[in-house]
mmCIF file of C-alpha atoms in Angstrom:
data_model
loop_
_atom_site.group_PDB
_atom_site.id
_atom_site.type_symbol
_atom_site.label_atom_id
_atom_site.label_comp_id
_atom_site.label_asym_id
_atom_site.label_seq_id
_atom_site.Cartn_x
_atom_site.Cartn_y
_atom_site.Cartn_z
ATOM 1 C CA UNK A 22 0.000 0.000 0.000
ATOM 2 C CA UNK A 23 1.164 3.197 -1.082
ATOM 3 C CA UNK A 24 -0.632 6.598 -0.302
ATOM 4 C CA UNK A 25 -0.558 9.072 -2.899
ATOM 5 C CA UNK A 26 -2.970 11.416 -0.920
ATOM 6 C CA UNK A 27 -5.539 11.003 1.517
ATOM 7 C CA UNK A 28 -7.667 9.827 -1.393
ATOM 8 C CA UNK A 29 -5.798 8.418 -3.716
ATOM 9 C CA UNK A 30 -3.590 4.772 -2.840
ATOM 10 C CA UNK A 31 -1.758 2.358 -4.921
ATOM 11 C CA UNK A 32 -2.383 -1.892 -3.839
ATOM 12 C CA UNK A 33 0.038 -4.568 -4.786
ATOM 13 C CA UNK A 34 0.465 -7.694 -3.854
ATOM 14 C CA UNK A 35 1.051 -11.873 -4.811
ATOM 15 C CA UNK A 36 -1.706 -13.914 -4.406
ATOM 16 C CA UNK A 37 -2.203 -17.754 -4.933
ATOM 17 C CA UNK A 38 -5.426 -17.835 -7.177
ATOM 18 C CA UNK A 39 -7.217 -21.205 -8.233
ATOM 19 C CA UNK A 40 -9.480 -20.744 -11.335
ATOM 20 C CA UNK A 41 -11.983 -22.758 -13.476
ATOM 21 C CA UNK A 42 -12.170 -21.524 -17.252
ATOM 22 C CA UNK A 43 -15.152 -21.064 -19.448
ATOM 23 C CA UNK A 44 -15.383 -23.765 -22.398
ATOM 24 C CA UNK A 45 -17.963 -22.984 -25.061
ATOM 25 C CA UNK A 46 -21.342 -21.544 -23.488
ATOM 26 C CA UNK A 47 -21.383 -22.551 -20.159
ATOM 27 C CA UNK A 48 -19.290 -21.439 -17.137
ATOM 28 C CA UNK A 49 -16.583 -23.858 -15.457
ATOM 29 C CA UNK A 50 -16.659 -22.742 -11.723
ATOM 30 C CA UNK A 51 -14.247 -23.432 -8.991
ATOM 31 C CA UNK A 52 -16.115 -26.165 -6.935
ATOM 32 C CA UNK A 53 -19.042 -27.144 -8.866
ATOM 33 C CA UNK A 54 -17.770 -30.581 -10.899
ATOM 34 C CA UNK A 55 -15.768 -28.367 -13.282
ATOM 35 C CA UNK A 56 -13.904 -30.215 -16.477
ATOM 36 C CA UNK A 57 -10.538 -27.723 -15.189
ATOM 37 C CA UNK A 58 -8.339 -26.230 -12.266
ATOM 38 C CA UNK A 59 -5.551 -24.129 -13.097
ATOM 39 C CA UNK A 60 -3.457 -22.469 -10.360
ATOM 40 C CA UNK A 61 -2.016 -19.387 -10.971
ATOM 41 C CA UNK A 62 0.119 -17.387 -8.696
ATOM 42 C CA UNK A 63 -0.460 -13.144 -9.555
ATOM 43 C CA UNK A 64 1.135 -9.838 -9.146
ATOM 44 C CA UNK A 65 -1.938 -7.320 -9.059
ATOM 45 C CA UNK A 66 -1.413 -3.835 -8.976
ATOM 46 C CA UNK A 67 -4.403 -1.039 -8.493
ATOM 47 C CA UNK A 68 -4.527 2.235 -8.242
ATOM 48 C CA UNK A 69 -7.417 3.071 -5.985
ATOM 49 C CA UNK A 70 -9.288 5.833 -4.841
ATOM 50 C CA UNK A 71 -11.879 6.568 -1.787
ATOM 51 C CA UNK A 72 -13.894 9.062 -0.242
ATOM 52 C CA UNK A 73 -14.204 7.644 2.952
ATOM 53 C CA UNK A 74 -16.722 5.295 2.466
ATOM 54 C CA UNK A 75 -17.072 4.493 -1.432
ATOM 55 C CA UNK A 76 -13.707 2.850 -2.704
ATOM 56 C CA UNK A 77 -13.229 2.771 -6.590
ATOM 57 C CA UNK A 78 -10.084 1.331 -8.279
ATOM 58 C CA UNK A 79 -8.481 -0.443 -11.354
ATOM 59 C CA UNK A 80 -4.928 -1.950 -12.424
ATOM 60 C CA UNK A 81 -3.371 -4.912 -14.389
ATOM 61 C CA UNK A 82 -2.154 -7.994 -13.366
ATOM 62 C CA UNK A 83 0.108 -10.748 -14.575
ATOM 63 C CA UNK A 84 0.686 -14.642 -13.663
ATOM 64 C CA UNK A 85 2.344 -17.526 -13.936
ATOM 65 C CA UNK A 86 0.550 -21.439 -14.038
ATOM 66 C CA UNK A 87 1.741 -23.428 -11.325
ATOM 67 C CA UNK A 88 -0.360 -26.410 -11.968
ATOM 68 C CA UNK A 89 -3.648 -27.512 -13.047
ATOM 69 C CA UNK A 90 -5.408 -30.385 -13.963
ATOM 70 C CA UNK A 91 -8.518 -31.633 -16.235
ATOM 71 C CA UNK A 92 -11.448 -34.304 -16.303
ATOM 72 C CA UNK A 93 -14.142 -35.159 -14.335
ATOM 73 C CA UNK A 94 -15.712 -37.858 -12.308
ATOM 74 C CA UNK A 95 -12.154 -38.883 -10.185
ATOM 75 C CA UNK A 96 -10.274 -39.014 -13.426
ATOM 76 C CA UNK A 97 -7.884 -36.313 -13.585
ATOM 77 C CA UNK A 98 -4.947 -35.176 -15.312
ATOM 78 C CA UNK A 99 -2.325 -32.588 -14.864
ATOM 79 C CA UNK A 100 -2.337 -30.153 -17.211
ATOM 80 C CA UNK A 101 1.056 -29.246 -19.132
ATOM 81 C CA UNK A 102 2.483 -25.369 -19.379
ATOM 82 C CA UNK A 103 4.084 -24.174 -22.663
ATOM 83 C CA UNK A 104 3.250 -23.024 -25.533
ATOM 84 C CA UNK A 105 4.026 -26.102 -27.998
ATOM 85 C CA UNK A 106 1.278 -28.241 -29.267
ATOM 86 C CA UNK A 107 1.662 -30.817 -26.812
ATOM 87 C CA UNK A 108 0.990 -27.965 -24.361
ATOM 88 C CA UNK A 109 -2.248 -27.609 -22.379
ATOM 89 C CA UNK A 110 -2.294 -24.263 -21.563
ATOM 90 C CA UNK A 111 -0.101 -21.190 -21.568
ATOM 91 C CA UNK A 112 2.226 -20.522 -18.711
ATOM 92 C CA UNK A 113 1.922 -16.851 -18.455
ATOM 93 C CA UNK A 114 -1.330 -14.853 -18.169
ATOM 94 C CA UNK A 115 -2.038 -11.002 -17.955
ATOM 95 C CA UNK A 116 -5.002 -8.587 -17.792
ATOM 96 C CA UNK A 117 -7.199 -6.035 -15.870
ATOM 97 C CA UNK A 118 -8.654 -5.483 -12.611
ATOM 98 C CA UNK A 119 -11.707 -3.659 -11.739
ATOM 99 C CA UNK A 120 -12.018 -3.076 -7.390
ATOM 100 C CA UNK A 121 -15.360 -2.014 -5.944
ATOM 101 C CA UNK A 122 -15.213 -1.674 -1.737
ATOM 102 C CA UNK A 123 -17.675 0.181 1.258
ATOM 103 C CA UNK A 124 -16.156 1.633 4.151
ATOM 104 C CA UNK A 125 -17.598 2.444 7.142
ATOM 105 C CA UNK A 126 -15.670 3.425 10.230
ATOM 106 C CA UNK A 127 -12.578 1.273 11.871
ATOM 107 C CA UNK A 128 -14.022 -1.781 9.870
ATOM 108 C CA UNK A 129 -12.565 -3.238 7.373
ATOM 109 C CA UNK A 130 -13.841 -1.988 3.487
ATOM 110 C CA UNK A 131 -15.983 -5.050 2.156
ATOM 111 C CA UNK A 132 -14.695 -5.609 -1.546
ATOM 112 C CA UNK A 133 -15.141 -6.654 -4.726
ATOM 113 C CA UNK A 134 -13.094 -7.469 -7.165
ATOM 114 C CA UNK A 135 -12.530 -8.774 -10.714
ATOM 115 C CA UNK A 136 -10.264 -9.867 -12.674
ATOM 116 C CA UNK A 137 -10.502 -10.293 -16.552
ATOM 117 C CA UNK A 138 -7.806 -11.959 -18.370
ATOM 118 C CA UNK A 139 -6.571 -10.228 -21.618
ATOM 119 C CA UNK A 140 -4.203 -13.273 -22.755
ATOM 120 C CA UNK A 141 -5.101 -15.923 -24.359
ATOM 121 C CA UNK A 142 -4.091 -19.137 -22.692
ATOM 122 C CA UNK A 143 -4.244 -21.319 -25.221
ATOM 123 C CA UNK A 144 -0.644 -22.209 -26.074
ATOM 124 C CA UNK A 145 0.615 -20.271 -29.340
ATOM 125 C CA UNK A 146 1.437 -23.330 -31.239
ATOM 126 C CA UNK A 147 -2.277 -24.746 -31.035
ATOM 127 C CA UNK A 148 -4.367 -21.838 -31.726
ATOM 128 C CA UNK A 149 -5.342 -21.400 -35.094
ATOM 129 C CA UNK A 150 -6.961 -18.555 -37.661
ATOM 130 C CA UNK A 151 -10.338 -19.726 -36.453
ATOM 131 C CA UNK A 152 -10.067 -17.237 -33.537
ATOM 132 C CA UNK A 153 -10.334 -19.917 -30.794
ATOM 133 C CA UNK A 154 -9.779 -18.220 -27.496
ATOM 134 C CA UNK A 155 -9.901 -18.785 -23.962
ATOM 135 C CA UNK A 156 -9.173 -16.341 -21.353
ATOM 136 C CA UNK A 157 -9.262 -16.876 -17.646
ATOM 137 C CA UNK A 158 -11.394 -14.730 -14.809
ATOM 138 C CA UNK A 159 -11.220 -14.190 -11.092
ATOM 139 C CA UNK A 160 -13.983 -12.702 -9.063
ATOM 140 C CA UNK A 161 -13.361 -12.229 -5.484
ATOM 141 C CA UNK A 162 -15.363 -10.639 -2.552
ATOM 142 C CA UNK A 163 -13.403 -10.000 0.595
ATOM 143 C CA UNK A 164 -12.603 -8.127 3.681
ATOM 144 C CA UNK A 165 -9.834 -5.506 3.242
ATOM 145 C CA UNK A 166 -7.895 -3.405 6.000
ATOM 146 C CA UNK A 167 -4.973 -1.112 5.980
ATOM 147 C CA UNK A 168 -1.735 -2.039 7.778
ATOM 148 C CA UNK A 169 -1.113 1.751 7.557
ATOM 149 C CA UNK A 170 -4.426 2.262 9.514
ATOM 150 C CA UNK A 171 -3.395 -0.301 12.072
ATOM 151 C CA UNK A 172 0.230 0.683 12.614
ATOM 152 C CA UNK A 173 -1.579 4.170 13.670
ATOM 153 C CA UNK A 174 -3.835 2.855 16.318
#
């Protein structure tokens, strides 16, 4: 956390993030029997603004895969990083964060928070000139305090 002004702050961070992936219409979440895990680990980086109460912000992010897996019904396998043809899925991801948060008081701001990936993680040697894409999204509520705000106290 880095203040700018009393309005105006800058977040960054690493965080461990475990997401599902959207394949064709419907929506592969987290913990509901999804075909897909990939494990990411993230450097976001906001710049945020507040008025006390209302707290608005946006940044980028990158990431690099960990590990993953695929299948369903007990039979999984790991997934494989790279960008060759025999390669599941990309290593290295990138895109945008949008923050939403309320305020009120000594409590901490209750946020939301989303992350849209602008990379397509489908290695480069397997996509082809029919535009097949897939790009991978975090959406997070949480509680969020200031250190800066403690360390005052």
């Amino acid at each position: 956390l880095h203040c700018l002004s009393n309005k105006i702050f800058v977040t960054a961070g690493a965080e461990l993030n475990s997401r599902g992936y959207k394949s064709g219409s419907k929506v592969r979440a987290l913990y509901f029997d999804i075909p897909a895990t990939i494990n990411y680990i993230t450097k976001p980086m906001s710049l945020m603004w507040t008025d006390d109460q209302l707290i608005f912000g946006a940044g980028a992010f990158t990431g690099i895969g960990l590990a993953g897996k695929y299948g369903s019904s007990g039979n999984w396998t790991n997934l494989q990083f790279g960008e060759k043809t025999t390669d599941n899925r990309s290593r290295t991801d990138y895109g945008y964060i949008i923050n939403l948060g309320y305020k009120t008081g000594d409590a901490p701001a209750l946020m939301f928070s989303f992350s849209g990936g602008l990379k397509n993680v489908i290695p480069g040697d397997r996509q082809t000139t029919a535009g097949e894409a897939m790009r991978l999204s975090t959406t997070k509520v949480y509680l969020y305090f200031s250190l800066g705000d403690l360390l005052r106290k």
